[in-house]
PDB file of C-alpha atoms in Angstrom:
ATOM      1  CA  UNK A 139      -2.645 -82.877  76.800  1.00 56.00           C
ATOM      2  CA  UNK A 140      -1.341 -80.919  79.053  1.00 57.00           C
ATOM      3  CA  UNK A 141       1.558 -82.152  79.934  1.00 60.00           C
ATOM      4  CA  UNK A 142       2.146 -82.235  75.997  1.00 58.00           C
ATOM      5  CA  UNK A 143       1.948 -78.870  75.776  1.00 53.00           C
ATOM      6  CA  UNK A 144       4.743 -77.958  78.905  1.00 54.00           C
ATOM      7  CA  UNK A 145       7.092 -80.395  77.285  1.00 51.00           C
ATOM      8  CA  UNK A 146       5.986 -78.441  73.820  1.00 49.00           C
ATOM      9  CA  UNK A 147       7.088 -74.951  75.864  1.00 47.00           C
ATOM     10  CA  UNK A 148      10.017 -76.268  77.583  1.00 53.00           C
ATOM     11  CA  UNK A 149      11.743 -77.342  74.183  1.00 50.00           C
ATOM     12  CA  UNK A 150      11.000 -74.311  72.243  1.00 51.00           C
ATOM     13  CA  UNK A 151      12.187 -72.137  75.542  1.00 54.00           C
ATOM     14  CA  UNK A 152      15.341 -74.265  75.177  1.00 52.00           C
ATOM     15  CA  UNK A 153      15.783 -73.871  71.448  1.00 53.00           C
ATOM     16  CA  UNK A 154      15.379 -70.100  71.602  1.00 55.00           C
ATOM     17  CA  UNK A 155      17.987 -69.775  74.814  1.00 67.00           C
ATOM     18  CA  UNK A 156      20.515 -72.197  72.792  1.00 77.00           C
ATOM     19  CA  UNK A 157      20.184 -70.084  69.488  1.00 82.00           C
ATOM     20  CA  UNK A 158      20.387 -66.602  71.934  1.00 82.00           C
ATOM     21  CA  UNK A 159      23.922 -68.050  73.475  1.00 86.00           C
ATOM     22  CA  UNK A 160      24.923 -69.016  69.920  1.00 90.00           C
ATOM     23  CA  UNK A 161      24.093 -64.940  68.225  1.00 90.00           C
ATOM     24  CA  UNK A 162      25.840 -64.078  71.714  1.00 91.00           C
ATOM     25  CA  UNK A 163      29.384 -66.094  70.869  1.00 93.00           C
ATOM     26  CA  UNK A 164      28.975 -64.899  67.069  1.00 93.00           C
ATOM     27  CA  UNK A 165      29.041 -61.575  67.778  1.00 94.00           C
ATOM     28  CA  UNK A 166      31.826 -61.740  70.433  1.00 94.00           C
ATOM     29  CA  UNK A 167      33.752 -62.946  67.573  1.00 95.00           C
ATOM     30  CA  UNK A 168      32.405 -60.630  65.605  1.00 95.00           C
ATOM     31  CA  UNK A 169      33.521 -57.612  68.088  1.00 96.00           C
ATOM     32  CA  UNK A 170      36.836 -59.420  68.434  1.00 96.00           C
ATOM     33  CA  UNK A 171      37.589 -59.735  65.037  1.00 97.00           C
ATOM     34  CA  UNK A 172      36.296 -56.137  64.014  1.00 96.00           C
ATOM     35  CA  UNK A 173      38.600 -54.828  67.055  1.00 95.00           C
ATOM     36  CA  UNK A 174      41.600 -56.239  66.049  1.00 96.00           C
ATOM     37  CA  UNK A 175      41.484 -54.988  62.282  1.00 96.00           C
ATOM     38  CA  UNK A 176      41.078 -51.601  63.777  1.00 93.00           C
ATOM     39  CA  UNK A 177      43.262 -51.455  66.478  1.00 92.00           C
ATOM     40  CA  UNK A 178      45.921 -53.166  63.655  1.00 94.00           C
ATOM     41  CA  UNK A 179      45.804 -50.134  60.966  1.00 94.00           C
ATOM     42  CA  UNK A 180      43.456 -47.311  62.173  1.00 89.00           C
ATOM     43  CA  UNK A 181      46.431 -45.723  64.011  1.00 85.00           C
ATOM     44  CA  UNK A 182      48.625 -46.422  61.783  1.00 89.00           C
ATOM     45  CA  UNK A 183      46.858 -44.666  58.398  1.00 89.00           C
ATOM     46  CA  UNK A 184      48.505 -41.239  59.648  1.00 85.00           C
ATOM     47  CA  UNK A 185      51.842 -42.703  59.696  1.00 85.00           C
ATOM     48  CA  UNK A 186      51.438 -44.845  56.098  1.00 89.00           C
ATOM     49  CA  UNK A 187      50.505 -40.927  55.000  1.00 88.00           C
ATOM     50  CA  UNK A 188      53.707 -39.819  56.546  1.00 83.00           C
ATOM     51  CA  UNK A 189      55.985 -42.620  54.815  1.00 84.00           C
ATOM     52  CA  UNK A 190      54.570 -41.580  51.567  1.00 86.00           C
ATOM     53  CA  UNK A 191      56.189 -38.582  51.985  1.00 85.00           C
ATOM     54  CA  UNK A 192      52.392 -36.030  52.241  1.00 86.00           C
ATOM     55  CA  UNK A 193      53.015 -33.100  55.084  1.00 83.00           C
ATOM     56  CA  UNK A 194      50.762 -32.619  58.119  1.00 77.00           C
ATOM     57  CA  UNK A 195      48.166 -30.108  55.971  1.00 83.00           C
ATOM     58  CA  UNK A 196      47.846 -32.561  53.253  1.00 87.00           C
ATOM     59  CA  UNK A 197      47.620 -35.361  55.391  1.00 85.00           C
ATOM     60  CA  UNK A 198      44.845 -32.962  57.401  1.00 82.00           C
ATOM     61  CA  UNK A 199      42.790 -32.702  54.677  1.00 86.00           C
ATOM     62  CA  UNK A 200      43.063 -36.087  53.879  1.00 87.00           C
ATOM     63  CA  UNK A 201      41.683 -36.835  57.141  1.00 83.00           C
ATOM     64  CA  UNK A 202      39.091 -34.007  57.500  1.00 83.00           C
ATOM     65  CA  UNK A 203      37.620 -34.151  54.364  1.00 85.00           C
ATOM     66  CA  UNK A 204      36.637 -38.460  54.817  1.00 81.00           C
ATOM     67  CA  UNK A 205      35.498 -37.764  58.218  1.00 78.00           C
ATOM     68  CA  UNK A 206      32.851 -34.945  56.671  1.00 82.00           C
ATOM     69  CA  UNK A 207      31.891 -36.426  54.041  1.00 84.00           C
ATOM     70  CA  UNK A 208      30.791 -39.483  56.236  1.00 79.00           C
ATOM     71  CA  UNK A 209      29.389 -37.253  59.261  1.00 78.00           C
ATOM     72  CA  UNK A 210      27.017 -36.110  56.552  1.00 82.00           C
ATOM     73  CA  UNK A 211      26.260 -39.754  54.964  1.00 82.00           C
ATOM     74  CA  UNK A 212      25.812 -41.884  58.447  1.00 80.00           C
ATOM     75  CA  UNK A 213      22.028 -40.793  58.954  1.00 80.00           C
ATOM     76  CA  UNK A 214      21.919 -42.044  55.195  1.00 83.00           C
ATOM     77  CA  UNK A 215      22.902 -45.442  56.175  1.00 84.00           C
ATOM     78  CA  UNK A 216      20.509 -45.566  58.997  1.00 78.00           C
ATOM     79  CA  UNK A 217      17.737 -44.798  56.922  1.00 79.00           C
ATOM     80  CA  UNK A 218      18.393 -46.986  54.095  1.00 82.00           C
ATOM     81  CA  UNK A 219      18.927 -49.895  56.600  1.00 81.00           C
ATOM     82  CA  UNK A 220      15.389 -49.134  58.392  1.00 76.00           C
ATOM     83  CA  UNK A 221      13.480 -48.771  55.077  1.00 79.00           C
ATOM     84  CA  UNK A 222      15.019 -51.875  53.444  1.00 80.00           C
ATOM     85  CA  UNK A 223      15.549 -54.057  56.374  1.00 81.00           C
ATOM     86  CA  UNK A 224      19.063 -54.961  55.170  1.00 84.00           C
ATOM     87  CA  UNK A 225      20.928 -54.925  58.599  1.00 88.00           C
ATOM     88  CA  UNK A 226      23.398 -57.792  57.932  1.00 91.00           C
ATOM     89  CA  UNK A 227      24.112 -56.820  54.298  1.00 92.00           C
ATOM     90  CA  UNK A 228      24.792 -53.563  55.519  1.00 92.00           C
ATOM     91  CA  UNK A 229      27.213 -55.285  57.827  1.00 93.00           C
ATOM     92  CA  UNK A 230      29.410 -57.390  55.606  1.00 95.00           C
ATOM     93  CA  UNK A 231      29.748 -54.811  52.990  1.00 95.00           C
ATOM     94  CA  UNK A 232      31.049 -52.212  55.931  1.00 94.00           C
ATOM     95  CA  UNK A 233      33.639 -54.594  56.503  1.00 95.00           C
ATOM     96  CA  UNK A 234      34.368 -55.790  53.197  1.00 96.00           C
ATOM     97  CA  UNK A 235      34.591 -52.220  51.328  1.00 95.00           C
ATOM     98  CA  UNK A 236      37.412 -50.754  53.437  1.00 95.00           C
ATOM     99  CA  UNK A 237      39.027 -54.175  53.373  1.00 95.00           C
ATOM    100  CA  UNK A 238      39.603 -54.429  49.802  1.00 95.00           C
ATOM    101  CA  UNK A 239      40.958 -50.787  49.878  1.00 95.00           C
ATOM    102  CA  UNK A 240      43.105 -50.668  52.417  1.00 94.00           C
ATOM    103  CA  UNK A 241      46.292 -51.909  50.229  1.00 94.00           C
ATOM    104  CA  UNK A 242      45.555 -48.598  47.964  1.00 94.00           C
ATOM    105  CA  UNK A 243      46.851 -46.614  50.636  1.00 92.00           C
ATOM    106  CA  UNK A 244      49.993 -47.180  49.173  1.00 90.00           C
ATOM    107  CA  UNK A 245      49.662 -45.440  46.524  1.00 89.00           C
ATOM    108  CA  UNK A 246      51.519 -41.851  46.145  1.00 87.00           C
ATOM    109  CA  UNK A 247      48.497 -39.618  44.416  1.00 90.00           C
ATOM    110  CA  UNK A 248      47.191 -37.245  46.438  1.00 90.00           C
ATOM    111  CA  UNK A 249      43.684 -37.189  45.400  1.00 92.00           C
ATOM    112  CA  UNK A 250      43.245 -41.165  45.224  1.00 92.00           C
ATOM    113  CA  UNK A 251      44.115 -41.495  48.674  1.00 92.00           C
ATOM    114  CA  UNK A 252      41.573 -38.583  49.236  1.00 92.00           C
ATOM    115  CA  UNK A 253      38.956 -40.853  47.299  1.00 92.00           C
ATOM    116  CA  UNK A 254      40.416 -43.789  49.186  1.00 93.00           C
ATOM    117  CA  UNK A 255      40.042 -42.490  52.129  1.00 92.00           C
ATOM    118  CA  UNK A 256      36.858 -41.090  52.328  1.00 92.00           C
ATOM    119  CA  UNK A 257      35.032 -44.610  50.842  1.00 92.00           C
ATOM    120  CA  UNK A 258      36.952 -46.669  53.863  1.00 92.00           C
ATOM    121  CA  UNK A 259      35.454 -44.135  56.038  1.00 91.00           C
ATOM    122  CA  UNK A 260      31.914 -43.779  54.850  1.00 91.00           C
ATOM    123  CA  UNK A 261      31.517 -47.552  55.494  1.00 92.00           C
ATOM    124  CA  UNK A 262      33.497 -47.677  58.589  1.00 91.00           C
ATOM    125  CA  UNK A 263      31.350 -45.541  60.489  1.00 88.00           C
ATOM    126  CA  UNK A 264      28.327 -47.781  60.279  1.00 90.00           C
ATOM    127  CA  UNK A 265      30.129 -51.013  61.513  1.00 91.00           C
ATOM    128  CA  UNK A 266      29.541 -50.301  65.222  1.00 89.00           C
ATOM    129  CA  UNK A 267      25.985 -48.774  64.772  1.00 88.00           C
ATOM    130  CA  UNK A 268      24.735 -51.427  62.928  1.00 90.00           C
ATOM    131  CA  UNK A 269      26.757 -54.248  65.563  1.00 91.00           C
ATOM    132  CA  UNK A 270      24.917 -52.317  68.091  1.00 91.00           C
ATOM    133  CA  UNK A 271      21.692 -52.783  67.146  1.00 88.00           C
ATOM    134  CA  UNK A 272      22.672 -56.785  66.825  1.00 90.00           C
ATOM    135  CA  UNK A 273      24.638 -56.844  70.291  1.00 91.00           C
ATOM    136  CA  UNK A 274      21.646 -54.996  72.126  1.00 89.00           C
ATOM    137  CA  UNK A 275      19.066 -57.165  71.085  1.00 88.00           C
ATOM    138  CA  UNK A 276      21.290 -60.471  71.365  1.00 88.00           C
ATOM    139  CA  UNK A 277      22.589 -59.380  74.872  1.00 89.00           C
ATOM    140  CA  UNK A 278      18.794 -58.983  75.879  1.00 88.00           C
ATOM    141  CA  UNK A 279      17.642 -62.139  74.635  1.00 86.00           C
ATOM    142  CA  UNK A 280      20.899 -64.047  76.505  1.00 86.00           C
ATOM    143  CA  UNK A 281      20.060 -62.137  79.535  1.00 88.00           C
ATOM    144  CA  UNK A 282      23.203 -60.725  79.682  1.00 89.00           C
ATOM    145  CA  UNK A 283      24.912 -57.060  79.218  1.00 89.00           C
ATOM    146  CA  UNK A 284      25.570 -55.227  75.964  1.00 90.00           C
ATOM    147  CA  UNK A 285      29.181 -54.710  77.997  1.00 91.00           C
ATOM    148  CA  UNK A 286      29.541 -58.396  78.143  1.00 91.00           C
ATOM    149  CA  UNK A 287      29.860 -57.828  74.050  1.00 92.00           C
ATOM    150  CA  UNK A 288      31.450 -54.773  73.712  1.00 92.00           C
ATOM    151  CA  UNK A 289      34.105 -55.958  75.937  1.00 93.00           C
ATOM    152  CA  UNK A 290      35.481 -58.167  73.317  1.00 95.00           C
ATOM    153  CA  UNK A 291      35.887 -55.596  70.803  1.00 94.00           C
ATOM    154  CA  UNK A 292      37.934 -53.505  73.253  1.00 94.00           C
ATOM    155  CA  UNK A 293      40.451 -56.504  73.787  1.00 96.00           C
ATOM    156  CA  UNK A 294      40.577 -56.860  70.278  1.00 95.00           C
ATOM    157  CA  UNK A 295      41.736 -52.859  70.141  1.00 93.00           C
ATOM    158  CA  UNK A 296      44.321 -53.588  73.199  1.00 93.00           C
ATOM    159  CA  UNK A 297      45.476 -56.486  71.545  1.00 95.00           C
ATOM    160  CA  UNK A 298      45.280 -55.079  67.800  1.00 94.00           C
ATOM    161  CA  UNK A 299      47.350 -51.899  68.491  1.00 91.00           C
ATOM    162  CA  UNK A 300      50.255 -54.295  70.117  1.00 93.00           C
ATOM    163  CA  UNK A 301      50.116 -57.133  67.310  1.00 94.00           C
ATOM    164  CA  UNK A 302      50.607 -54.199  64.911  1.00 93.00           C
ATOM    165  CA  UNK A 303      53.844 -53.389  66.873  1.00 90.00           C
ATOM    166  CA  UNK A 304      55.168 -56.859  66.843  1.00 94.00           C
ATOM    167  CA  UNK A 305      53.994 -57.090  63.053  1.00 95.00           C
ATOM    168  CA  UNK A 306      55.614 -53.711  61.872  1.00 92.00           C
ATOM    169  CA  UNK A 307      58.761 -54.531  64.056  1.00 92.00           C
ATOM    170  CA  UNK A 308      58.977 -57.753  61.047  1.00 93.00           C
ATOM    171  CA  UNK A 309      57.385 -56.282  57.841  1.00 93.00           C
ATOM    172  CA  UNK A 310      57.151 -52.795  56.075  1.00 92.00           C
ATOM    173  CA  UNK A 311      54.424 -50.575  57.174  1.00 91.00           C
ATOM    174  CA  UNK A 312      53.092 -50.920  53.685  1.00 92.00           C
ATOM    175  CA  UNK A 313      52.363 -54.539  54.254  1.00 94.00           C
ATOM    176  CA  UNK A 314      49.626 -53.766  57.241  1.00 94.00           C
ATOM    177  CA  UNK A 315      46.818 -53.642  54.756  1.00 95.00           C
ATOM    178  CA  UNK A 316      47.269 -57.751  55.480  1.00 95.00           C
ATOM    179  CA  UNK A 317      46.681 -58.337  58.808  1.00 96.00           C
ATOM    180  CA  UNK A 318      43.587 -55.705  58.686  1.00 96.00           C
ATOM    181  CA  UNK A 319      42.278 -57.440  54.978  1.00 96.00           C
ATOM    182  CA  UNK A 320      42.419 -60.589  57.340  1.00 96.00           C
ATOM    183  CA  UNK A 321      40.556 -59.637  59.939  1.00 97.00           C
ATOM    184  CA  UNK A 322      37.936 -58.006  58.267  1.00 97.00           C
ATOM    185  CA  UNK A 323      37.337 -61.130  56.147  1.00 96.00           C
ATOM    186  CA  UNK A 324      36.649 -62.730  59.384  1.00 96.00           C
ATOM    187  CA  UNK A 325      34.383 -60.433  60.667  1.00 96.00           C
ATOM    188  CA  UNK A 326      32.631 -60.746  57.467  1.00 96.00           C
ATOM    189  CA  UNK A 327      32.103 -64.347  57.772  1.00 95.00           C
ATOM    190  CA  UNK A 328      30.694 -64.061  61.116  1.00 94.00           C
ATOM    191  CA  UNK A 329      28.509 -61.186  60.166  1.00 94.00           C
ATOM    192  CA  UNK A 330      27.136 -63.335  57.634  1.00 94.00           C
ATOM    193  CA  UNK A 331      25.912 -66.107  59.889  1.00 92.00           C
ATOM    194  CA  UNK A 332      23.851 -63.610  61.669  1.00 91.00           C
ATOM    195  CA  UNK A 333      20.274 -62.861  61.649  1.00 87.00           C
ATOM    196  CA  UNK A 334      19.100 -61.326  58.555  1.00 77.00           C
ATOM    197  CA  UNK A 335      17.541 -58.546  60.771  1.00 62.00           C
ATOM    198  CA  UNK A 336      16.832 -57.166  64.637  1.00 54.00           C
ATOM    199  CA  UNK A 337      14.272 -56.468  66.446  1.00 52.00           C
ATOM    200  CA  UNK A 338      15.500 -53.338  66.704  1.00 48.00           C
ATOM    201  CA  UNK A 339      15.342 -52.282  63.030  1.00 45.00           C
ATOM    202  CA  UNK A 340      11.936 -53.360  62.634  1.00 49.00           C
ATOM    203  CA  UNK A 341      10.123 -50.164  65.000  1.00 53.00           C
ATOM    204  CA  UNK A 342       7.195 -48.840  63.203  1.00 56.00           C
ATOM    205  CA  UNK A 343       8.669 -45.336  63.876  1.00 60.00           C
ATOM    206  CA  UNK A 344       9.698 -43.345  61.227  1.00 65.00           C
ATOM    207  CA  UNK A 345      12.877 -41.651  61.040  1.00 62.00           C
ATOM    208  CA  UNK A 346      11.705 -37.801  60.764  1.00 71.00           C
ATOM    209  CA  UNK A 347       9.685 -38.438  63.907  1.00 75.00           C
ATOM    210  CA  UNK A 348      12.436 -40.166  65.198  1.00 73.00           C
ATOM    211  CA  UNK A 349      14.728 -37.335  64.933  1.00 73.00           C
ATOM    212  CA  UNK A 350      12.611 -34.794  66.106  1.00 80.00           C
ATOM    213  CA  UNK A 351      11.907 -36.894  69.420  1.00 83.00           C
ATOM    214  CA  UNK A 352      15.285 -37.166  70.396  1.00 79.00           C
ATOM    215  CA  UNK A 353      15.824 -33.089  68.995  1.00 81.00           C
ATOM    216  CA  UNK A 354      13.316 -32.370  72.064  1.00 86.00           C
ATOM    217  CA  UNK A 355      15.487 -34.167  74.235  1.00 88.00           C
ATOM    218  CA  UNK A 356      17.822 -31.710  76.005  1.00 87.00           C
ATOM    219  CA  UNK A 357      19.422 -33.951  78.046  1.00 90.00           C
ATOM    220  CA  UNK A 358      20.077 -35.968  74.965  1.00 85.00           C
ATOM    221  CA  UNK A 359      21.357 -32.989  72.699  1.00 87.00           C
ATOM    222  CA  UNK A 360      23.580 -32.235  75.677  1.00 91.00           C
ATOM    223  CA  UNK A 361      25.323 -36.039  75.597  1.00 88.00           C
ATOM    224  CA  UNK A 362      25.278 -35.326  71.929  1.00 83.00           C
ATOM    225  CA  UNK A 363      27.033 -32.333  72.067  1.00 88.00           C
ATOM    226  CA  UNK A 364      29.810 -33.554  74.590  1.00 88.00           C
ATOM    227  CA  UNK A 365      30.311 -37.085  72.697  1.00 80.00           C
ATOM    228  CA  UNK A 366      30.992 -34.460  69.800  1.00 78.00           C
ATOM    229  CA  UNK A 367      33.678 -31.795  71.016  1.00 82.00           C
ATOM    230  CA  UNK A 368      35.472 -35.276  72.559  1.00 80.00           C
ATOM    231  CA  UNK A 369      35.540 -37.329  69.437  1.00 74.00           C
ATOM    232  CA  UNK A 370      36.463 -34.142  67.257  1.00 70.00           C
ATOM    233  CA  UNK A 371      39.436 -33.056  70.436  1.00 74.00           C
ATOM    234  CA  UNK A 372      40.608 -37.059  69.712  1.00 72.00           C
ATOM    235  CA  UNK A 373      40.338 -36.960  66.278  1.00 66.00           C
ATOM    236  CA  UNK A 374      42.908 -34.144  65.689  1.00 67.00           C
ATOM    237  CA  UNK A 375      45.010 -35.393  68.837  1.00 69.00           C
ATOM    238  CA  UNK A 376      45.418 -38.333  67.021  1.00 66.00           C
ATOM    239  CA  UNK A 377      45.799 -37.298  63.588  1.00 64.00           C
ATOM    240  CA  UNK A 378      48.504 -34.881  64.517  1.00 66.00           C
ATOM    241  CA  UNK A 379      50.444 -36.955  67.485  1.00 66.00           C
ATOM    242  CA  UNK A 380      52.917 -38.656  64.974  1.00 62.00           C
ATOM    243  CA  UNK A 381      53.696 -35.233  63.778  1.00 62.00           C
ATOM    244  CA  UNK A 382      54.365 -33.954  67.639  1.00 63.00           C
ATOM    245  CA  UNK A 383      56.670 -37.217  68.286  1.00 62.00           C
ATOM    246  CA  UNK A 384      58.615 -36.219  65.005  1.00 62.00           C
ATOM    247  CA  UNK A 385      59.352 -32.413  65.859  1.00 64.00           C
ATOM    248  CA  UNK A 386      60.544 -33.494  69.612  1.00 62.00           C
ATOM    249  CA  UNK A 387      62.673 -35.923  67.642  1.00 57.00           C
ATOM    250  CA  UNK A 388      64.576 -32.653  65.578  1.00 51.00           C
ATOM    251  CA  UNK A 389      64.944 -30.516  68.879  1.00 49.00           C
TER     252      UNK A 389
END
């Protein structure tokens, strides 16, 4: 009976490490996938603005006014995930909804790429949160690192940003909204084998007390507030760089 039961433990020990390795390689992919789309045509929306012919302040406000809008809307997603327990719908609609947009960038109205804009980023910004929670609970139940998944969606930037060269030394930079439509279709498929939940978005923990835990948390609000002024210092860098490169090109 015994001996029953140890093979009974052994095969279910083995089950749960094969299906950990298996969420592990899905969400490489996933990572992969997701990094490639956005190192493809994330650094390239400022320049699609240029081509259409908008000036730095419009394309500023273009910019600025997506990234608010979705600073204020992110702790919505979290919430909504949380209460409905919808982490992988979440998922595939964050990569779906700015993939089906993307080829409107093309268009030459000011305030539709405003709208355009804006919706790409609101469900942009809660790809990586959401992946988190996935890759920090796989890479825990493979016994590996959450580096050991985040590391593929870094060589997917690396290799995404160079592709994008190669691709817009061939085709029109109007023609990017492929390779990224393509890319996010495959992260959406992978997404979509996933768990239907984590572990993670199951804590019993509400979100107000949540929040005001971590607001007692100096050390915390002082990462917070550093991760901020960098990301805001990149954000313009790389909004305005294009512009830089073309007044060096007039002196």
């Amino acid at each position: 009976m015994r001996s029953r039961h140890m093979k009974a433990y052994t095969e279910k020990t083995k089950a749960d490490s094969n299906d950990a390795k298996r969420v592990l390689l899905q969400l490489q992919g996933l990572y992969l996938f997701m990094g490639l789309a956005g190192g493809m045509f994330n650094p390239y929306i400022n320049p699609i603005l240029v081509a259409q012919g908008f000036s730095s302040k419009e394309t500023g406000v273009i910019m600025a006014f997506g990234t608010l809008v979705s600073i204020i809307l992110q702790p919505i997603w979290g919430i909504l995930v949380d209460k409905f327990k919808k982490t992988r719908f979440v998922l595939v609609i964050s990569l779906l909804v700015p993939a089906s947009l993307a080829y409107f960038y093309n268009i030459q109205v000011y305030f539709i790429l405003i709208l355009i804009y804006t919706l790409c980023t609101i469900f942009q910004v809660t790809q990586i949160p959401v992946a988190d929670s996935y890759a920090v609970t796989a890479a825990r139940a493979a016994n590996t690192s959450y580096g050991m998944i985040r590391l593929f969606g870094s060589i997917g930037t690396g290799v995404g940003g160079f592709a994008a060269g190669m691709y817009l030394s061939q085709f029109s930079i109007h023609m990017l909204w492929l390779p990224f439509l393509l890319f996010n279709i495959l992260s959406a498929i992978l997404a979509s084998t996933l768990p239907r939940q984590t572990s993670i978005s199951s804590s019993s923990v509400t979100f107000s007390v949540g929040l005001a835990r971590l607001l007692r948390n100096r050390t915390f609000l002082l990462f917070l507030t550093g991760c901020f002024l960098v990301n805001q210092t990149l954000t313009a860098f790389n909004s305005f760089l294009l512009f830089h490169f073309r007044w060096l090109a007039v002196l």
